[in-house]
């Protein structure tokens, strides 16, 4: 998970800065990679999803697997 450390830090910062809301996978991907060409969006969303699953496994966030929405664990 070391190669995704920067993505992990950005996700945690976004969620910490917005503790009262949750974010869809597409929203987080757009915030992390705002200017990437459309061809790279699927790759970027896959990387973000990998990190979200890792953070959920670590109990740092709550990932709703049905809606792909995440929020900071309390």
PDB file of N, CA, C and O in Angstrom:
ATOM      1  N   UNK A   1       0.828  -1.193   0.000  1.00  0.00           N
ATOM      2  CA  UNK A   1       0.000   0.000   0.000  1.00  0.00           C
ATOM      3  C   UNK A   1       0.875   1.261   0.000  1.00  0.00           C
ATOM      4  O   UNK A   1       0.384   2.352  -0.080  1.00  0.00           O
ATOM      5  N   UNK A   2       2.177   1.058   0.056  1.00  0.00           N
ATOM      6  CA  UNK A   2       3.089   2.194   0.093  1.00  0.00           C
ATOM      7  C   UNK A   2       2.965   3.088  -1.142  1.00  0.00           C
ATOM      8  O   UNK A   2       3.050   4.310  -1.052  1.00  0.00           O
ATOM      9  N   UNK A   3       2.724   2.495  -2.308  1.00  0.00           N
ATOM     10  CA  UNK A   3       2.628   3.292  -3.530  1.00  0.00           C
ATOM     11  C   UNK A   3       1.396   4.185  -3.538  1.00  0.00           C
ATOM     12  O   UNK A   3       1.324   5.129  -4.303  1.00  0.00           O
ATOM     13  N   UNK A   4       0.426   3.889  -2.687  1.00  0.00           N
ATOM     14  CA  UNK A   4      -0.793   4.689  -2.605  1.00  0.00           C
ATOM     15  C   UNK A   4      -0.813   5.606  -1.383  1.00  0.00           C
ATOM     16  O   UNK A   4      -1.849   6.166  -1.040  1.00  0.00           O
ATOM     17  N   UNK A   5       0.316   5.783  -0.723  1.00  0.00           N
ATOM     18  CA  UNK A   5       0.358   6.569   0.517  1.00  0.00           C
ATOM     19  C   UNK A   5      -0.143   7.989   0.301  1.00  0.00           C
ATOM     20  O   UNK A   5      -0.873   8.524   1.141  1.00  0.00           O
ATOM     21  N   UNK A   6       0.233   8.622  -0.795  1.00  0.00           N
ATOM     22  CA  UNK A   6      -0.209   9.986  -1.049  1.00  0.00           C
ATOM     23  C   UNK A   6      -1.723  10.045  -1.242  1.00  0.00           C
ATOM     24  O   UNK A   6      -2.389  10.929  -0.706  1.00  0.00           O
ATOM     25  N   UNK A   7      -2.277   9.094  -1.987  1.00  0.00           N
ATOM     26  CA  UNK A   7      -3.728   9.050  -2.193  1.00  0.00           C
ATOM     27  C   UNK A   7      -4.421   8.849  -0.851  1.00  0.00           C
ATOM     28  O   UNK A   7      -5.422   9.497  -0.558  1.00  0.00           O
ATOM     29  N   UNK A   8      -3.889   7.976  -0.038  1.00  0.00           N
ATOM     30  CA  UNK A   8      -4.450   7.720   1.283  1.00  0.00           C
ATOM     31  C   UNK A   8      -4.485   8.985   2.129  1.00  0.00           C
ATOM     32  O   UNK A   8      -5.499   9.304   2.758  1.00  0.00           O
ATOM     33  N   UNK A   9      -3.383   9.721   2.142  1.00  0.00           N
ATOM     34  CA  UNK A   9      -3.314  10.961   2.917  1.00  0.00           C
ATOM     35  C   UNK A   9      -4.312  11.992   2.413  1.00  0.00           C
ATOM     36  O   UNK A   9      -4.954  12.683   3.212  1.00  0.00           O
ATOM     37  N   UNK A  10      -4.460  12.094   1.106  1.00  0.00           N
ATOM     38  CA  UNK A  10      -5.406  13.058   0.532  1.00  0.00           C
ATOM     39  C   UNK A  10      -6.840  12.664   0.899  1.00  0.00           C
ATOM     40  O   UNK A  10      -7.644  13.512   1.300  1.00  0.00           O
ATOM     41  N   UNK A  11      -7.166  11.394   0.786  1.00  0.00           N
ATOM     42  CA  UNK A  11      -8.512  10.932   1.145  1.00  0.00           C
ATOM     43  C   UNK A  11      -8.806  11.235   2.600  1.00  0.00           C
ATOM     44  O   UNK A  11      -9.870  11.769   2.935  1.00  0.00           O
ATOM     45  N   UNK A  12      -7.885  10.896   3.476  1.00  0.00           N
ATOM     46  CA  UNK A  12      -8.105  11.149   4.904  1.00  0.00           C
ATOM     47  C   UNK A  12      -8.254  12.642   5.192  1.00  0.00           C
ATOM     48  O   UNK A  12      -9.085  13.040   6.017  1.00  0.00           O
ATOM     49  N   UNK A  13      -7.504  13.469   4.513  1.00  0.00           N
ATOM     50  CA  UNK A  13      -7.621  14.916   4.694  1.00  0.00           C
ATOM     51  C   UNK A  13      -8.997  15.405   4.238  1.00  0.00           C
ATOM     52  O   UNK A  13      -9.648  16.187   4.934  1.00  0.00           O
ATOM     53  N   UNK A  14      -9.439  14.948   3.075  1.00  0.00           N
ATOM     54  CA  UNK A  14     -10.757  15.353   2.571  1.00  0.00           C
ATOM     55  C   UNK A  14     -11.846  14.935   3.550  1.00  0.00           C
ATOM     56  O   UNK A  14     -12.732  15.732   3.880  1.00  0.00           O
ATOM     57  N   UNK A  15     -11.778  13.702   4.032  1.00  0.00           N
ATOM     58  CA  UNK A  15     -12.805  13.215   4.954  1.00  0.00           C
ATOM     59  C   UNK A  15     -12.736  13.922   6.308  1.00  0.00           C
ATOM     60  O   UNK A  15     -13.767  14.226   6.899  1.00  0.00           O
ATOM     61  N   UNK A  16     -11.533  14.208   6.789  1.00  0.00           N
ATOM     62  CA  UNK A  16     -11.394  14.934   8.062  1.00  0.00           C
ATOM     63  C   UNK A  16     -11.913  16.368   7.955  1.00  0.00           C
ATOM     64  O   UNK A  16     -12.484  16.899   8.898  1.00  0.00           O
ATOM     65  N   UNK A  17     -11.700  16.983   6.796  1.00  0.00           N
ATOM     66  CA  UNK A  17     -12.160  18.355   6.588  1.00  0.00           C
ATOM     67  C   UNK A  17     -13.671  18.448   6.394  1.00  0.00           C
ATOM     68  O   UNK A  17     -14.229  19.545   6.433  1.00  0.00           O
ATOM     69  N   UNK A  18     -14.320  17.316   6.164  1.00  0.00           N
ATOM     70  CA  UNK A  18     -15.763  17.269   5.919  1.00  0.00           C
ATOM     71  C   UNK A  18     -16.389  16.141   6.734  1.00  0.00           C
ATOM     72  O   UNK A  18     -16.944  15.189   6.174  1.00  0.00           O
ATOM     73  N   UNK A  19     -16.323  16.225   8.066  1.00  0.00           N
ATOM     74  CA  UNK A  19     -16.729  15.097   8.904  1.00  0.00           C
ATOM     75  C   UNK A  19     -18.229  14.776   8.865  1.00  0.00           C
ATOM     76  O   UNK A  19     -18.623  13.674   9.235  1.00  0.00           O
ATOM     77  N   UNK A  20     -19.043  15.716   8.416  1.00  0.00           N
ATOM     78  CA  UNK A  20     -20.487  15.505   8.430  1.00  0.00           C
ATOM     79  C   UNK A  20     -21.056  15.018   7.117  1.00  0.00           C
ATOM     80  O   UNK A  20     -22.272  14.982   6.946  1.00  0.00           O
ATOM     81  N   UNK A  21     -20.193  14.646   6.187  1.00  0.00           N
ATOM     82  CA  UNK A  21     -20.717  14.159   4.914  1.00  0.00           C
ATOM     83  C   UNK A  21     -19.938  12.962   4.417  1.00  0.00           C
ATOM     84  O   UNK A  21     -18.859  12.658   4.915  1.00  0.00           O
ATOM     85  N   UNK A  22     -20.528  12.301   3.455  1.00  0.00           N
ATOM     86  CA  UNK A  22     -19.836  11.185   2.818  1.00  0.00           C
ATOM     87  C   UNK A  22     -19.588  11.536   1.355  1.00  0.00           C
ATOM     88  O   UNK A  22     -20.160  12.483   0.826  1.00  0.00           O
ATOM     89  N   UNK A  23     -18.700  10.791   0.733  1.00  0.00           N
ATOM     90  CA  UNK A  23     -18.273  11.080  -0.632  1.00  0.00           C
ATOM     91  C   UNK A  23     -18.396   9.832  -1.490  1.00  0.00           C
ATOM     92  O   UNK A  23     -17.993   8.742  -1.080  1.00  0.00           O
ATOM     93  N   UNK A  24     -18.893  10.012  -2.702  1.00  0.00           N
ATOM     94  CA  UNK A  24     -18.929   8.924  -3.677  1.00  0.00           C
ATOM     95  C   UNK A  24     -17.520   8.720  -4.237  1.00  0.00           C
ATOM     96  O   UNK A  24     -16.691   9.633  -4.231  1.00  0.00           O
ATOM     97  N   UNK A  25     -17.283   7.525  -4.729  1.00  0.00           N
ATOM     98  CA  UNK A  25     -15.989   7.197  -5.333  1.00  0.00           C
ATOM     99  C   UNK A  25     -15.636   8.200  -6.424  1.00  0.00           C
ATOM    100  O   UNK A  25     -14.503   8.696  -6.489  1.00  0.00           O
ATOM    101  N   UNK A  26     -16.592   8.542  -7.267  1.00  0.00           N
ATOM    102  CA  UNK A  26     -16.339   9.475  -8.368  1.00  0.00           C
ATOM    103  C   UNK A  26     -15.962  10.864  -7.855  1.00  0.00           C
ATOM    104  O   UNK A  26     -15.116  11.543  -8.436  1.00  0.00           O
ATOM    105  N   UNK A  27     -16.621  11.285  -6.768  1.00  0.00           N
ATOM    106  CA  UNK A  27     -16.298  12.588  -6.167  1.00  0.00           C
ATOM    107  C   UNK A  27     -14.864  12.624  -5.671  1.00  0.00           C
ATOM    108  O   UNK A  27     -14.124  13.572  -5.942  1.00  0.00           O
ATOM    109  N   UNK A  28     -14.490  11.612  -4.904  1.00  0.00           N
ATOM    110  CA  UNK A  28     -13.128  11.562  -4.362  1.00  0.00           C
ATOM    111  C   UNK A  28     -12.100  11.506  -5.481  1.00  0.00           C
ATOM    112  O   UNK A  28     -11.095  12.212  -5.436  1.00  0.00           O
ATOM    113  N   UNK A  29     -12.365  10.690  -6.484  1.00  0.00           N
ATOM    114  CA  UNK A  29     -11.432  10.603  -7.616  1.00  0.00           C
ATOM    115  C   UNK A  29     -11.271  11.955  -8.292  1.00  0.00           C
ATOM    116  O   UNK A  29     -10.165  12.358  -8.649  1.00  0.00           O
ATOM    117  N   UNK A  30     -12.385  12.678  -8.470  1.00  0.00           N
ATOM    118  CA  UNK A  30     -12.328  13.992  -9.092  1.00  0.00           C
ATOM    119  C   UNK A  30     -11.588  15.018  -8.256  1.00  0.00           C
ATOM    120  O   UNK A  30     -10.915  15.908  -8.795  1.00  0.00           O
ATOM    121  N   UNK A  31     -11.684  14.899  -6.936  1.00  0.00           N
ATOM    122  CA  UNK A  31     -10.962  15.820  -6.052  1.00  0.00           C
ATOM    123  C   UNK A  31      -9.466  15.518  -6.023  1.00  0.00           C
ATOM    124  O   UNK A  31      -8.639  16.424  -5.918  1.00  0.00           O
ATOM    125  N   UNK A  32      -9.124  14.250  -6.126  1.00  0.00           N
ATOM    126  CA  UNK A  32      -7.720  13.842  -6.064  1.00  0.00           C
ATOM    127  C   UNK A  32      -7.019  14.029  -7.414  1.00  0.00           C
ATOM    128  O   UNK A  32      -5.868  14.438  -7.478  1.00  0.00           O
ATOM    129  N   UNK A  33      -7.734  13.734  -8.486  1.00  0.00           N
ATOM    130  CA  UNK A  33      -7.180  13.831  -9.846  1.00  0.00           C
ATOM    131  C   UNK A  33      -8.057  14.751 -10.699  1.00  0.00           C
ATOM    132  O   UNK A  33      -8.696  14.307 -11.654  1.00  0.00           O
ATOM    133  N   UNK A  34      -8.115  16.047 -10.386  1.00  0.00           N
ATOM    134  CA  UNK A  34      -9.091  16.928 -11.048  1.00  0.00           C
ATOM    135  C   UNK A  34      -8.844  17.198 -12.529  1.00  0.00           C
ATOM    136  O   UNK A  34      -9.791  17.506 -13.251  1.00  0.00           O
ATOM    137  N   UNK A  35      -7.634  17.078 -13.010  1.00  0.00           N
ATOM    138  CA  UNK A  35      -7.361  17.467 -14.393  1.00  0.00           C
ATOM    139  C   UNK A  35      -6.961  16.297 -15.281  1.00  0.00           C
ATOM    140  O   UNK A  35      -6.493  16.508 -16.392  1.00  0.00           O
ATOM    141  N   UNK A  36      -7.137  15.084 -14.811  1.00  0.00           N
ATOM    142  CA  UNK A  36      -6.722  13.930 -15.612  1.00  0.00           C
ATOM    143  C   UNK A  36      -7.641  13.738 -16.805  1.00  0.00           C
ATOM    144  O   UNK A  36      -8.852  13.934 -16.717  1.00  0.00           O
ATOM    145  N   UNK A  37      -7.064  13.322 -17.926  1.00  0.00           N
ATOM    146  CA  UNK A  37      -7.879  13.048 -19.105  1.00  0.00           C
ATOM    147  C   UNK A  37      -8.878  11.915 -18.843  1.00  0.00           C
ATOM    148  O   UNK A  37      -8.654  11.065 -17.976  1.00  0.00           O
ATOM    149  N   UNK A  38      -9.942  11.923 -19.596  1.00  0.00           N
ATOM    150  CA  UNK A  38     -11.008  10.942 -19.400  1.00  0.00           C
ATOM    151  C   UNK A  38     -10.504   9.500 -19.508  1.00  0.00           C
ATOM    152  O   UNK A  38     -11.006   8.610 -18.825  1.00  0.00           O
ATOM    153  N   UNK A  39      -9.479   9.268 -20.326  1.00  0.00           N
ATOM    154  CA  UNK A  39      -8.942   7.918 -20.492  1.00  0.00           C
ATOM    155  C   UNK A  39      -8.363   7.376 -19.193  1.00  0.00           C
ATOM    156  O   UNK A  39      -8.314   6.170 -18.980  1.00  0.00           O
ATOM    157  N   UNK A  40      -7.888   8.255 -18.338  1.00  0.00           N
ATOM    158  CA  UNK A  40      -7.243   7.820 -17.098  1.00  0.00           C
ATOM    159  C   UNK A  40      -8.217   7.722 -15.927  1.00  0.00           C
ATOM    160  O   UNK A  40      -7.847   7.235 -14.866  1.00  0.00           O
ATOM    161  N   UNK A  41      -9.453   8.149 -16.107  1.00  0.00           N
ATOM    162  CA  UNK A  41     -10.390   8.167 -14.992  1.00  0.00           C
ATOM    163  C   UNK A  41     -10.652   6.783 -14.408  1.00  0.00           C
ATOM    164  O   UNK A  41     -10.700   6.624 -13.191  1.00  0.00           O
ATOM    165  N   UNK A  42     -10.811   5.772 -15.261  1.00  0.00           N
ATOM    166  CA  UNK A  42     -11.053   4.421 -14.743  1.00  0.00           C
ATOM    167  C   UNK A  42      -9.866   3.913 -13.936  1.00  0.00           C
ATOM    168  O   UNK A  42     -10.039   3.312 -12.875  1.00  0.00           O
ATOM    169  N   UNK A  43      -8.671   4.160 -14.435  1.00  0.00           N
ATOM    170  CA  UNK A  43      -7.461   3.757 -13.708  1.00  0.00           C
ATOM    171  C   UNK A  43      -7.392   4.469 -12.357  1.00  0.00           C
ATOM    172  O   UNK A  43      -7.095   3.853 -11.331  1.00  0.00           O
ATOM    173  N   UNK A  44      -7.662   5.770 -12.360  1.00  0.00           N
ATOM    174  CA  UNK A  44      -7.597   6.550 -11.121  1.00  0.00           C
ATOM    175  C   UNK A  44      -8.671   6.109 -10.134  1.00  0.00           C
ATOM    176  O   UNK A  44      -8.413   6.008  -8.939  1.00  0.00           O
ATOM    177  N   UNK A  45      -9.879   5.839 -10.627  1.00  0.00           N
ATOM    178  CA  UNK A  45     -10.936   5.371  -9.735  1.00  0.00           C
ATOM    179  C   UNK A  45     -10.580   4.019  -9.134  1.00  0.00           C
ATOM    180  O   UNK A  45     -10.862   3.768  -7.962  1.00  0.00           O
ATOM    181  N   UNK A  46      -9.934   3.160  -9.917  1.00  0.00           N
ATOM    182  CA  UNK A  46      -9.502   1.857  -9.393  1.00  0.00           C
ATOM    183  C   UNK A  46      -8.473   2.036  -8.278  1.00  0.00           C
ATOM    184  O   UNK A  46      -8.528   1.352  -7.251  1.00  0.00           O
ATOM    185  N   UNK A  47      -7.539   2.967  -8.462  1.00  0.00           N
ATOM    186  CA  UNK A  47      -6.526   3.231  -7.429  1.00  0.00           C
ATOM    187  C   UNK A  47      -7.178   3.785  -6.166  1.00  0.00           C
ATOM    188  O   UNK A  47      -6.851   3.366  -5.056  1.00  0.00           O
ATOM    189  N   UNK A  48      -8.121   4.719  -6.337  1.00  0.00           N
ATOM    190  CA  UNK A  48      -8.818   5.294  -5.184  1.00  0.00           C
ATOM    191  C   UNK A  48      -9.621   4.206  -4.476  1.00  0.00           C
ATOM    192  O   UNK A  48      -9.606   4.122  -3.243  1.00  0.00           O
ATOM    193  N   UNK A  49     -10.290   3.350  -5.226  1.00  0.00           N
ATOM    194  CA  UNK A  49     -11.063   2.271  -4.610  1.00  0.00           C
ATOM    195  C   UNK A  49     -10.161   1.318  -3.832  1.00  0.00           C
ATOM    196  O   UNK A  49     -10.512   0.901  -2.721  1.00  0.00           O
ATOM    197  N   UNK A  50      -8.997   0.989  -4.361  1.00  0.00           N
ATOM    198  CA  UNK A  50      -8.043   0.148  -3.625  1.00  0.00           C
ATOM    199  C   UNK A  50      -7.693   0.772  -2.275  1.00  0.00           C
ATOM    200  O   UNK A  50      -7.653   0.088  -1.253  1.00  0.00           O
ATOM    201  N   UNK A  51      -7.450   2.072  -2.283  1.00  0.00           N
ATOM    202  CA  UNK A  51      -7.100   2.770  -1.042  1.00  0.00           C
ATOM    203  C   UNK A  51      -8.296   2.804  -0.095  1.00  0.00           C
ATOM    204  O   UNK A  51      -8.147   2.593   1.111  1.00  0.00           O
ATOM    205  N   UNK A  52      -9.480   3.054  -0.627  1.00  0.00           N
ATOM    206  CA  UNK A  52     -10.675   3.079   0.218  1.00  0.00           C
ATOM    207  C   UNK A  52     -10.908   1.732   0.894  1.00  0.00           C
ATOM    208  O   UNK A  52     -11.235   1.675   2.089  1.00  0.00           O
ATOM    209  N   UNK A  53     -10.715   0.660   0.156  1.00  0.00           N
ATOM    210  CA  UNK A  53     -10.876  -0.678   0.739  1.00  0.00           C
ATOM    211  C   UNK A  53      -9.833  -0.911   1.827  1.00  0.00           C
ATOM    212  O   UNK A  53     -10.150  -1.416   2.911  1.00  0.00           O
ATOM    213  N   UNK A  54      -8.599  -0.509   1.581  1.00  0.00           N
ATOM    214  CA  UNK A  54      -7.548  -0.629   2.590  1.00  0.00           C
ATOM    215  C   UNK A  54      -7.895   0.178   3.844  1.00  0.00           C
ATOM    216  O   UNK A  54      -7.792  -0.330   4.966  1.00  0.00           O
ATOM    217  N   UNK A  55      -8.310   1.433   3.667  1.00  0.00           N
ATOM    218  CA  UNK A  55      -8.647   2.284   4.815  1.00  0.00           C
ATOM    219  C   UNK A  55      -9.851   1.735   5.577  1.00  0.00           C
ATOM    220  O   UNK A  55      -9.910   1.823   6.800  1.00  0.00           O
ATOM    221  N   UNK A  56     -10.801   1.151   4.859  1.00  0.00           N
ATOM    222  CA  UNK A  56     -11.949   0.518   5.510  1.00  0.00           C
ATOM    223  C   UNK A  56     -11.493  -0.693   6.318  1.00  0.00           C
ATOM    224  O   UNK A  56     -11.924  -0.880   7.462  1.00  0.00           O
ATOM    225  N   UNK A  57     -10.620  -1.506   5.746  1.00  0.00           N
ATOM    226  CA  UNK A  57     -10.082  -2.674   6.463  1.00  0.00           C
ATOM    227  C   UNK A  57      -9.340  -2.256   7.724  1.00  0.00           C
ATOM    228  O   UNK A  57      -9.348  -2.981   8.724  1.00  0.00           O
ATOM    229  N   UNK A  58      -8.691  -1.090   7.679  1.00  0.00           N
ATOM    230  CA  UNK A  58      -7.951  -0.571   8.834  1.00  0.00           C
ATOM    231  C   UNK A  58      -8.854   0.152   9.826  1.00  0.00           C
ATOM    232  O   UNK A  58      -8.384   0.697  10.822  1.00  0.00           O
ATOM    233  N   UNK A  59     -10.155   0.203   9.512  1.00  0.00           N
ATOM    234  CA  UNK A  59     -11.175   0.856  10.367  1.00  0.00           C
ATOM    235  C   UNK A  59     -10.964   2.365  10.483  1.00  0.00           C
ATOM    236  O   UNK A  59     -11.392   2.992  11.445  1.00  0.00           O
ATOM    237  N   UNK A  60     -10.295   2.953   9.482  1.00  0.00           N
ATOM    238  CA  UNK A  60     -10.076   4.402   9.492  1.00  0.00           C
ATOM    239  C   UNK A  60     -11.236   5.141   8.831  1.00  0.00           C
ATOM    240  O   UNK A  60     -11.492   6.300   9.145  1.00  0.00           O
ATOM    241  N   UNK A  61     -11.895   4.478   7.888  1.00  0.00           N
ATOM    242  CA  UNK A  61     -13.064   5.047   7.232  1.00  0.00           C
ATOM    243  C   UNK A  61     -14.156   3.986   7.199  1.00  0.00           C
ATOM    244  O   UNK A  61     -13.905   2.807   7.470  1.00  0.00           O
ATOM    245  N   UNK A  62     -15.350   4.426   6.848  1.00  0.00           N
ATOM    246  CA  UNK A  62     -16.452   3.509   6.613  1.00  0.00           C
ATOM    247  C   UNK A  62     -16.801   3.588   5.138  1.00  0.00           C
ATOM    248  O   UNK A  62     -17.147   4.657   4.629  1.00  0.00           O
ATOM    249  N   UNK A  63     -16.679   2.473   4.455  1.00  0.00           N
ATOM    250  CA  UNK A  63     -16.981   2.392   3.031  1.00  0.00           C
ATOM    251  C   UNK A  63     -18.251   1.573   2.862  1.00  0.00           C
ATOM    252  O   UNK A  63     -18.313   0.426   3.291  1.00  0.00           O
ATOM    253  N   UNK A  64     -19.261   2.181   2.273  1.00  0.00           N
ATOM    254  CA  UNK A  64     -20.500   1.480   1.966  1.00  0.00           C
ATOM    255  C   UNK A  64     -20.310   0.820   0.603  1.00  0.00           C
ATOM    256  O   UNK A  64     -20.293   1.503  -0.420  1.00  0.00           O
ATOM    257  N   UNK A  65     -20.179  -0.497   0.598  1.00  0.00           N
ATOM    258  CA  UNK A  65     -19.881  -1.211  -0.640  1.00  0.00           C
ATOM    259  C   UNK A  65     -21.056  -1.232  -1.608  1.00  0.00           C
ATOM    260  O   UNK A  65     -20.877  -1.481  -2.790  1.00  0.00           O
ATOM    261  N   UNK A  66     -22.256  -0.963  -1.121  1.00  0.00           N
ATOM    262  CA  UNK A  66     -23.422  -0.920  -2.011  1.00  0.00           C
ATOM    263  C   UNK A  66     -23.500   0.388  -2.786  1.00  0.00           C
ATOM    264  O   UNK A  66     -23.955   0.418  -3.918  1.00  0.00           O
ATOM    265  N   UNK A  67     -23.075   1.486  -2.149  1.00  0.00           N
ATOM    266  CA  UNK A  67     -23.198   2.797  -2.795  1.00  0.00           C
ATOM    267  C   UNK A  67     -21.853   3.400  -3.192  1.00  0.00           C
ATOM    268  O   UNK A  67     -21.830   4.438  -3.847  1.00  0.00           O
ATOM    269  N   UNK A  68     -20.750   2.774  -2.798  1.00  0.00           N
ATOM    270  CA  UNK A  68     -19.399   3.308  -3.038  1.00  0.00           C
ATOM    271  C   UNK A  68     -19.200   4.668  -2.383  1.00  0.00           C
ATOM    272  O   UNK A  68     -18.434   5.493  -2.849  1.00  0.00           O
ATOM    273  N   UNK A  69     -19.879   4.914  -1.271  1.00  0.00           N
ATOM    274  CA  UNK A  69     -19.729   6.177  -0.548  1.00  0.00           C
ATOM    275  C   UNK A  69     -18.900   5.916   0.702  1.00  0.00           C
ATOM    276  O   UNK A  69     -19.013   4.869   1.334  1.00  0.00           O
ATOM    277  N   UNK A  70     -18.046   6.899   1.043  1.00  0.00           N
ATOM    278  CA  UNK A  70     -17.132   6.763   2.176  1.00  0.00           C
ATOM    279  C   UNK A  70     -17.258   7.955   3.099  1.00  0.00           C
ATOM    280  O   UNK A  70     -17.548   9.066   2.673  1.00  0.00           O
ATOM    281  N   UNK A  71     -16.990   7.687   4.371  1.00  0.00           N
ATOM    282  CA  UNK A  71     -16.903   8.763   5.357  1.00  0.00           C
ATOM    283  C   UNK A  71     -15.907   8.338   6.425  1.00  0.00           C
ATOM    284  O   UNK A  71     -15.547   7.167   6.528  1.00  0.00           O
ATOM    285  N   UNK A  72     -15.474   9.313   7.176  1.00  0.00           N
ATOM    286  CA  UNK A  72     -14.502   9.062   8.236  1.00  0.00           C
ATOM    287  C   UNK A  72     -15.155   8.226   9.338  1.00  0.00           C
ATOM    288  O   UNK A  72     -16.302   8.473   9.713  1.00  0.00           O
ATOM    289  N   UNK A  73     -14.454   7.234   9.830  1.00  0.00           N
ATOM    290  CA  UNK A  73     -14.947   6.440  10.959  1.00  0.00           C
ATOM    291  C   UNK A  73     -14.889   7.304  12.212  1.00  0.00           C
ATOM    292  O   UNK A  73     -13.973   8.087  12.388  1.00  0.00           O
ATOM    293  N   UNK A  74     -15.871   7.159  13.046  1.00  0.00           N
ATOM    294  CA  UNK A  74     -15.909   7.972  14.277  1.00  0.00           C
ATOM    295  C   UNK A  74     -15.391   7.201  15.453  1.00  0.00           C
ATOM    296  O   UNK A  74     -15.313   6.068  15.509  1.00  0.00           O
TER     297      UNK A  74
END
